[in-house]
Coordinates of C-alpha atoms in Angstrom, one line a residue:
X1 CA -79.7 -10.4 -78.8
X2 CA -81.9 -13.2 -77.6
X3 CA -84.9 -11.6 -79.3
X4 CA -83.0 -11.4 -82.6
X5 CA -81.8 -15.0 -82.3
X6 CA -85.3 -16.1 -81.7
X7 CA -86.5 -14.5 -84.9
X8 CA -83.6 -15.8 -86.8
X9 CA -84.4 -19.4 -85.7
X10 CA -87.8 -19.0 -87.4
X11 CA -86.2 -17.6 -90.6
X12 CA -83.8 -20.6 -90.6
X13 CA -86.8 -22.9 -90.5
X14 CA -88.5 -21.0 -93.4
X15 CA -85.4 -21.3 -95.5
X16 CA -85.4 -25.0 -94.9
X17 CA -89.1 -25.7 -95.4
X18 CA -89.1 -23.7 -98.7
X19 CA -86.0 -25.1 -100.3
X20 CA -85.4 -28.6 -98.9
X21 CA -88.2 -30.1 -101.0
X22 CA -86.2 -29.3 -104.1
X23 CA -83.5 -31.8 -103.3
X24 CA -86.0 -34.4 -102.3
X25 CA -88.4 -34.5 -105.3
X26 CA -87.2 -38.0 -106.5
X27 CA -87.7 -39.3 -102.9
X28 CA -91.2 -37.7 -102.6
X29 CA -92.3 -38.9 -106.0
X30 CA -91.1 -42.4 -105.2
X31 CA -93.0 -42.5 -101.9
X32 CA -96.2 -40.6 -102.6
X33 CA -96.7 -41.5 -106.2
X34 CA -95.5 -45.1 -106.5
X35 CA -97.6 -46.1 -109.4
X36 CA -96.7 -43.0 -111.5
X37 CA -93.0 -43.4 -110.5
X38 CA -93.0 -47.1 -111.6
X39 CA -94.4 -46.1 -114.9
X40 CA -92.3 -43.0 -115.5
X41 CA -90.0 -41.5 -112.8
X42 CA -89.8 -38.3 -114.8
X43 CA -93.6 -37.8 -114.7
X44 CA -93.7 -38.6 -111.0
X45 CA -90.9 -36.0 -110.3
X46 CA -92.7 -33.5 -112.4
X47 CA -95.9 -34.0 -110.4
X48 CA -94.0 -33.8 -107.1
X49 CA -92.8 -30.4 -108.3
X50 CA -96.4 -29.1 -107.7
X51 CA -95.5 -29.1 -104.0
X52 CA -93.0 -26.3 -104.7
X53 CA -95.6 -24.3 -106.7
X54 CA -98.3 -24.7 -104.1
X55 CA -96.0 -23.5 -101.3
X56 CA -95.0 -20.5 -103.3
X57 CA -98.7 -19.9 -104.1
X58 CA -99.4 -19.8 -100.3
X59 CA -96.7 -17.2 -99.9
X60 CA -98.1 -15.1 -102.7
X61 CA -101.6 -15.2 -101.1
X62 CA -100.5 -14.8 -97.5
X63 CA -97.7 -12.2 -97.7
X64 CA -99.8 -9.1 -98.5
X65 CA -103.1 -10.2 -97.0
X66 CA -101.9 -11.4 -93.6
X67 CA -99.3 -8.6 -93.2
X68 CA -102.0 -6.0 -94.1
X69 CA -104.8 -7.6 -92.0
X70 CA -102.8 -7.9 -88.7
X71 CA -101.0 -4.6 -88.8
X72 CA -103.2 -3.2 -86.0
X73 CA -102.3 -6.0 -83.5
X74 CA -99.3 -6.2 -81.2
X75 CA -96.5 -7.5 -83.4
X76 CA -94.8 -9.7 -80.8
X77 CA -98.1 -11.7 -80.4
X78 CA -98.6 -11.9 -84.1
X79 CA -95.1 -13.4 -84.4
X80 CA -95.9 -16.1 -81.9
X81 CA -99.0 -17.0 -83.8
X82 CA -97.2 -17.0 -87.2
X83 CA -94.4 -19.2 -85.8
X84 CA -96.9 -21.6 -84.3
X85 CA -98.8 -21.8 -87.6
X86 CA -95.6 -22.6 -89.4
X87 CA -94.9 -25.4 -87.0
X88 CA -98.4 -26.8 -87.2
X89 CA -98.7 -26.8 -91.0
X90 CA -95.2 -28.3 -91.4
X91 CA -96.2 -31.0 -89.0
X92 CA -99.2 -31.7 -91.2
X93 CA -96.7 -32.3 -94.1
X94 CA -95.0 -34.9 -92.0
X95 CA -98.1 -36.9 -91.1
X96 CA -100.2 -36.4 -94.2
X97 CA -100.6 -39.9 -95.8
X98 CA -101.4 -39.0 -99.4
X99 CA -99.9 -36.7 -102.1
X100 CA -103.1 -34.6 -102.1
X101 CA -103.0 -33.9 -98.4
X102 CA -99.3 -33.2 -98.5
X103 CA -100.0 -30.7 -101.3
X104 CA -102.7 -29.0 -99.2
X105 CA -100.3 -28.8 -96.2
X106 CA -97.6 -27.2 -98.3
X107 CA -100.0 -24.4 -99.5
X108 CA -101.1 -23.8 -95.9
X109 CA -97.4 -23.7 -94.7
X110 CA -96.7 -21.0 -97.3
X111 CA -99.4 -18.6 -96.0
X112 CA -97.5 -17.3 -92.9
X113 CA -94.1 -17.1 -94.6
X114 CA -94.1 -13.6 -96.0
X115 CA -95.9 -12.0 -93.0
X116 CA -93.3 -13.7 -90.6
X117 CA -90.4 -12.1 -92.5
X118 CA -92.1 -8.7 -92.9
X119 CA -93.3 -8.2 -89.4
X120 CA -90.2 -9.9 -87.9
X121 CA -88.1 -7.4 -89.8
X122 CA -90.0 -4.5 -88.2
X123 CA -89.6 -6.0 -84.7
X124 CA -85.9 -6.7 -85.2
X125 CA -85.4 -3.1 -86.4
X126 CA -86.9 -1.7 -83.3
X127 CA -85.1 -4.1 -80.9
X128 CA -81.7 -2.5 -81.7
X129 CA -83.1 1.0 -82.0
X130 CA -82.2 4.0 -84.2
X131 CA -78.9 3.8 -86.0
X132 CA -78.8 0.0 -85.8
X133 CA -82.1 -0.9 -87.5
X134 CA -80.6 -2.4 -90.6
X135 CA -78.3 -4.5 -88.5
X136 CA -81.3 -6.0 -86.8
X137 CA -83.0 -6.8 -90.1
X138 CA -79.8 -8.3 -91.4
X139 CA -79.4 -10.5 -88.3
X140 CA -82.8 -12.0 -88.8
X141 CA -82.1 -12.6 -92.5
X142 CA -78.9 -14.6 -91.6
X143 CA -81.2 -17.4 -90.6
X144 CA -82.4 -17.7 -94.2
X145 CA -78.9 -17.4 -95.5
X146 CA -77.5 -20.1 -93.2
X147 CA -80.4 -22.3 -94.1
X148 CA -79.5 -22.2 -97.8
X149 CA -75.8 -23.0 -97.1
X150 CA -76.2 -25.5 -94.2
X151 CA -79.8 -26.4 -93.4
X152 CA -81.0 -27.3 -96.8
X153 CA -78.1 -29.6 -97.8
X154 CA -78.1 -31.3 -94.4
X155 CA -81.9 -31.7 -94.5
X156 CA -81.6 -33.1 -98.0
X157 CA -79.1 -35.6 -96.9
X158 CA -81.2 -36.6 -93.9
X159 CA -84.3 -37.0 -96.1
X160 CA -82.4 -39.2 -98.5
X161 CA -81.0 -41.5 -95.8
X162 CA -83.9 -41.7 -93.4
X163 CA -86.9 -40.6 -95.4
X164 CA -88.1 -37.3 -96.8
X165 CA -90.6 -36.9 -93.9
X166 CA -87.7 -36.8 -91.4
X167 CA -86.4 -33.6 -93.0
X168 CA -89.8 -31.9 -92.5
X169 CA -90.0 -33.2 -88.9
X170 CA -86.8 -31.4 -88.2
X171 CA -88.2 -28.2 -89.7
X172 CA -91.4 -28.5 -87.6
X173 CA -89.2 -28.9 -84.5
X174 CA -87.3 -25.7 -85.5
X175 CA -90.5 -23.8 -85.8
X176 CA -91.7 -25.1 -82.4
X177 CA -88.4 -23.9 -80.9
X178 CA -88.8 -20.5 -82.5
X179 CA -92.4 -20.2 -81.1
X180 CA -91.2 -20.8 -77.6
X181 CA -88.2 -18.5 -77.9
X182 CA -90.3 -15.7 -79.4
X183 CA -92.8 -16.0 -76.6
X184 CA -90.1 -15.7 -73.9
X185 CA -87.5 -13.4 -75.4
X186 CA -89.2 -11.0 -77.9
X187 CA -90.3 -7.8 -76.1
X188 CA -93.7 -6.3 -76.4
X189 CA -94.1 -4.4 -79.7
X190 CA -97.3 -2.5 -80.5
X191 CA -99.0 -2.6 -83.8
X192 CA -100.5 0.3 -85.8
X193 CA -104.0 0.9 -84.5
X194 CA -106.5 1.8 -87.2
X195 CA -104.4 0.4 -90.1
X196 CA -106.7 -1.1 -92.7
X197 CA -106.0 -3.6 -95.5
X198 CA -108.0 -1.6 -98.1
X199 CA -105.7 1.5 -97.5
X200 CA -102.7 -0.6 -98.4
X201 CA -104.4 -1.9 -101.5
X202 CA -104.1 1.5 -103.2
X203 CA -100.7 0.5 -104.4
X204 CA -102.3 -1.6 -107.2
X205 CA -103.4 1.6 -108.9
X206 CA -99.8 2.3 -109.9
X207 CA -99.0 0.9 -113.3
X208 CA -95.2 0.7 -112.7
X209 CA -95.8 -1.4 -109.6
X210 CA -97.4 -4.1 -111.9
X211 CA -94.4 -3.9 -114.2
X212 CA -92.0 -4.3 -111.3
X213 CA -93.9 -7.3 -110.0
X214 CA -93.8 -8.8 -113.5
X215 CA -90.0 -8.5 -113.7
X216 CA -89.7 -10.4 -110.4
X217 CA -92.4 -13.0 -111.2
X218 CA -91.1 -13.8 -114.7
X219 CA -87.4 -13.0 -114.6
X220 CA -86.7 -14.6 -111.1
X221 CA -88.7 -17.7 -112.2
X222 CA -85.7 -18.5 -114.4
X223 CA -83.6 -19.3 -111.3
X224 CA -86.3 -21.4 -109.7
X225 CA -86.8 -23.4 -112.9
X226 CA -83.3 -24.7 -112.4
X227 CA -83.3 -24.9 -108.6
X228 CA -86.6 -26.9 -108.4
X229 CA -85.2 -29.8 -110.5
X230 CA -81.5 -29.7 -109.6
X231 CA -81.6 -33.1 -107.8
X232 CA -82.6 -35.2 -110.8
X233 CA -80.2 -33.2 -113.0
X234 CA -77.4 -34.3 -110.6
X235 CA -78.4 -37.9 -110.2
X236 CA -80.0 -38.8 -113.6
X237 CA -78.3 -36.4 -116.1
X238 CA -74.8 -36.1 -114.6
X239 CA -74.9 -39.7 -113.1
X240 CA -73.9 -38.8 -109.6
X241 CA -74.9 -40.5 -106.3
X242 CA -77.7 -39.0 -104.2
X243 CA -75.2 -37.6 -101.6
X244 CA -73.8 -35.3 -104.3
X245 CA -77.0 -33.4 -104.3
X246 CA -76.3 -32.0 -100.8
X247 CA -72.8 -30.9 -101.8
X248 CA -74.1 -29.1 -104.9
X249 CA -76.8 -27.4 -102.8
X250 CA -74.1 -26.0 -100.5
X251 CA -72.4 -24.5 -103.5
X252 CA -75.8 -23.1 -104.8
X253 CA -76.5 -21.6 -101.4
X254 CA -73.1 -19.9 -101.4
X255 CA -73.9 -18.5 -104.8
X256 CA -77.2 -17.1 -103.6
X257 CA -75.5 -15.5 -100.6
X258 CA -72.7 -13.8 -102.5
X259 CA -75.1 -12.8 -105.3
X260 CA -77.4 -11.0 -102.9
X261 CA -74.5 -9.0 -101.5
X262 CA -72.9 -8.2 -104.9
X263 CA -76.3 -7.4 -106.4
X264 CA -77.0 -4.7 -103.8
X265 CA -73.7 -3.0 -104.4
X266 CA -74.0 -3.0 -108.2
X267 CA -77.6 -1.8 -108.2
X268 CA -76.7 1.2 -106.1
X269 CA -74.3 2.3 -108.9
X270 CA -76.9 2.1 -111.8
X271 CA -80.1 0.2 -111.1
X272 CA -81.4 0.1 -114.7
X273 CA -78.1 -1.0 -116.2
X274 CA -77.5 -3.8 -113.7
X275 CA -81.1 -5.0 -113.7
X276 CA -80.8 -5.6 -117.5
X277 CA -77.3 -7.1 -117.1
X278 CA -78.5 -9.4 -114.3
X279 CA -81.4 -10.8 -116.5
X280 CA -79.1 -11.3 -119.5
X281 CA -76.5 -13.0 -117.3
X282 CA -79.2 -15.3 -115.8
X283 CA -80.3 -16.3 -119.3
X284 CA -76.7 -17.0 -120.4
X285 CA -75.9 -19.0 -117.3
X286 CA -79.0 -21.1 -117.9
X287 CA -78.0 -21.8 -121.4
X288 CA -74.6 -23.0 -120.2
X289 CA -76.3 -25.3 -117.7
X290 CA -78.6 -26.7 -120.3
X291 CA -75.8 -27.5 -122.7
X292 CA -73.3 -29.0 -120.2
X293 CA -75.5 -30.6 -117.5
X294 CA -74.1 -34.0 -118.4
X295 CA -70.7 -33.2 -116.8
X296 CA -70.8 -32.7 -113.1
X297 CA -68.1 -30.0 -113.0
X298 CA -69.8 -27.8 -115.5
X299 CA -73.2 -28.5 -113.9
X300 CA -71.8 -27.3 -110.5
X301 CA -70.2 -24.2 -112.2
X302 CA -73.3 -23.1 -114.1
X303 CA -75.7 -24.0 -111.2
X304 CA -73.6 -21.6 -109.0
X305 CA -73.7 -18.9 -111.7
X306 CA -77.5 -19.3 -112.1
X307 CA -77.9 -19.0 -108.3
X308 CA -75.5 -16.0 -108.2
X309 CA -77.3 -14.2 -111.0
X310 CA -80.8 -14.9 -109.7
X311 CA -80.0 -13.8 -106.2
X312 CA -78.1 -10.7 -107.5
X313 CA -81.4 -9.6 -109.2
X314 CA -83.3 -9.5 -105.9
X315 CA -82.0 -6.2 -104.7
X316 CA -82.5 -4.6 -108.1
X317 CA -86.1 -5.8 -108.3
X318 CA -86.8 -4.8 -104.7
X319 CA -85.3 -1.4 -105.2
X320 CA -87.3 -0.8 -108.4
X321 CA -90.5 -1.8 -106.7
X322 CA -89.9 0.5 -103.7
X323 CA -88.9 3.3 -106.1
X324 CA -92.3 3.2 -107.9
X325 CA -94.6 2.4 -105.0
X326 CA -94.8 6.1 -103.8
X327 CA -96.0 6.2 -100.2
X328 CA -97.2 2.6 -100.1
X329 CA -93.8 1.2 -99.0
X330 CA -94.9 -1.5 -96.5
X331 CA -97.3 -3.3 -98.8
X332 CA -94.9 -2.9 -101.7
X333 CA -92.2 -4.8 -99.7
X334 CA -94.7 -7.6 -99.0
X335 CA -95.7 -7.7 -102.6
X336 CA -92.1 -8.1 -103.7
X337 CA -92.1 -11.3 -101.7
X338 CA -95.2 -12.4 -103.4
X339 CA -93.7 -11.6 -106.8
X340 CA -90.6 -13.6 -106.2
X341 CA -92.6 -16.6 -105.0
X342 CA -94.8 -16.3 -108.2
X343 CA -91.5 -16.8 -109.9
X344 CA -90.8 -19.8 -107.7
X345 CA -94.2 -21.3 -108.5
X346 CA -94.0 -20.4 -112.2
X347 CA -90.4 -21.8 -112.6
X348 CA -91.3 -25.1 -110.9
X349 CA -94.6 -25.5 -112.7
X350 CA -93.3 -24.8 -116.2
X351 CA -90.2 -26.9 -115.5
X352 CA -92.4 -29.8 -114.5
X353 CA -94.6 -29.3 -117.6
X354 CA -91.5 -29.5 -119.8
X355 CA -90.3 -32.7 -118.1
X356 CA -93.8 -34.3 -118.3
X357 CA -93.9 -33.4 -122.0
X358 CA -91.0 -35.7 -122.5
X359 CA -88.3 -33.0 -123.1
X360 CA -86.0 -34.5 -120.5
X361 CA -84.6 -33.5 -117.1
X362 CA -82.5 -30.7 -118.6
X363 CA -85.6 -29.0 -120.0
X364 CA -86.1 -26.8 -116.8
X365 CA -82.8 -25.1 -117.6
X366 CA -84.2 -24.1 -121.0
X367 CA -87.4 -22.9 -119.3
X368 CA -85.1 -20.7 -117.2
X369 CA -83.7 -19.2 -120.4
X370 CA -87.2 -18.4 -121.7
X371 CA -88.2 -16.8 -118.3
X372 CA -85.1 -14.7 -118.1
X373 CA -85.8 -13.4 -121.6
X374 CA -89.4 -12.8 -120.5
X375 CA -88.3 -10.8 -117.5
X376 CA -86.0 -8.8 -119.7
X377 CA -88.8 -7.9 -122.0
X378 CA -91.0 -6.8 -119.1
X379 CA -88.2 -4.6 -117.8
X380 CA -87.7 -3.1 -121.3
X381 CA -91.4 -2.2 -121.6
X382 CA -91.5 -0.8 -118.1
X383 CA -88.6 1.6 -118.6
X384 CA -89.9 2.5 -122.1
X385 CA -93.3 3.5 -120.7
X386 CA -91.6 5.4 -117.9
X387 CA -89.3 7.3 -120.3
X388 CA -92.2 8.2 -122.6
X389 CA -94.4 9.5 -119.8
X390 CA -91.6 11.5 -118.3
X391 CA -92.7 10.5 -114.8
X392 CA -89.7 9.1 -112.9
X393 CA -89.9 7.9 -109.3
X394 CA -89.0 10.5 -106.7
X395 CA -88.4 7.9 -104.0
X396 CA -85.0 6.2 -104.3
X397 CA -84.3 3.3 -102.0
X398 CA -80.6 2.4 -101.6
X399 CA -80.1 -1.1 -103.1
X400 CA -77.8 -2.1 -100.2
X401 CA -80.8 -1.7 -98.0
X402 CA -83.0 -3.5 -100.5
X403 CA -80.6 -6.4 -100.4
X404 CA -81.6 -6.9 -96.8
X405 CA -85.3 -6.4 -97.5
X406 CA -85.7 -8.3 -100.7
X407 CA -86.4 -11.6 -98.9
X408 CA -87.8 -10.2 -95.6
X409 CA -90.7 -8.5 -97.3
X410 CA -90.4 -5.3 -95.3
X411 CA -88.1 -2.4 -94.7
X412 CA -86.6 -0.8 -91.6
X413 CA -88.9 1.9 -90.3
X414 CA -87.7 5.3 -89.2
X415 CA -89.1 7.4 -86.4

């Protein structure tokens, strides 16, 4: 249990470092971009949104490359190095004096993210042994879940009251604690000698893998377009005080948690149907948010629904990717993490462009509508191509299992 708790501490820190920035964009823009903020707060907030995109880009680059490159090394040692790297790069965010250096630190902090979850899931699965592997993975994942419900709102409140750097200082401390705990409590765990990155890269030869990644990257970006700029929507559009941001983030975190559970159950019944329904529902919820963001009650309602629908899509997207990846399951799981973080980066980037273009702080919600429609189009083409070819995937991964692995970037292994 101490080993699993050690890994969960790290996943809690990852949840905070990835999402706490979204509630602090106005504070970061005001501090790091004072001239731009004085001239146009919206432009400064849009530029600060690049920090979200750069972190997500780091995840995209690091998830498959690091996970594939270190597969032959003992996993418990790799986990120590990854946790220490997360602590160090987050500390750089705390002390970096300029926006450019903070941006660089956010990219670096994203690199170990996916590998930590992927390798950590394999270690956790083995700790509990056969018959309890999924429970081990789920336990580690609870760190990320709790971060969205508790850590991110509290970190946002701390950053608003003390300064945004304080929130990241806490996160750096959490990663440092995770490093020490992993070193002491996670047992020795061998790697896979002889495993090579180029062997894993064969997955890119499969056309349906690209379609599945596209569904995640484009469709899931609709959620992040809203989430990235939720703070200014609450304060500037709905006219609420800063502390209200933390309250809304708790509700959004609950929506994400429930959505992931419900999405797994529904996708097991009919993956194709619920994937399409989820994308349509995400677009409709985003329209509701865009039209009614000026009223705090409706803003909270539709933000919850966007979070619910977006998170409910994760198991379906993960399941689809695992279905079409043939015998390349490990790298496919890591690539799913990359795809969802491309969505993170794309949503934040396009939402920022819309704000910078003078379309207002509600514009990211409309960007979310467009991205949801785009993901729907990719899904339609993917299934159309599959139906015409007559080649349907033989591997079927239960979506309930995918609900646990959609964020971890790996799957429980069987012996």
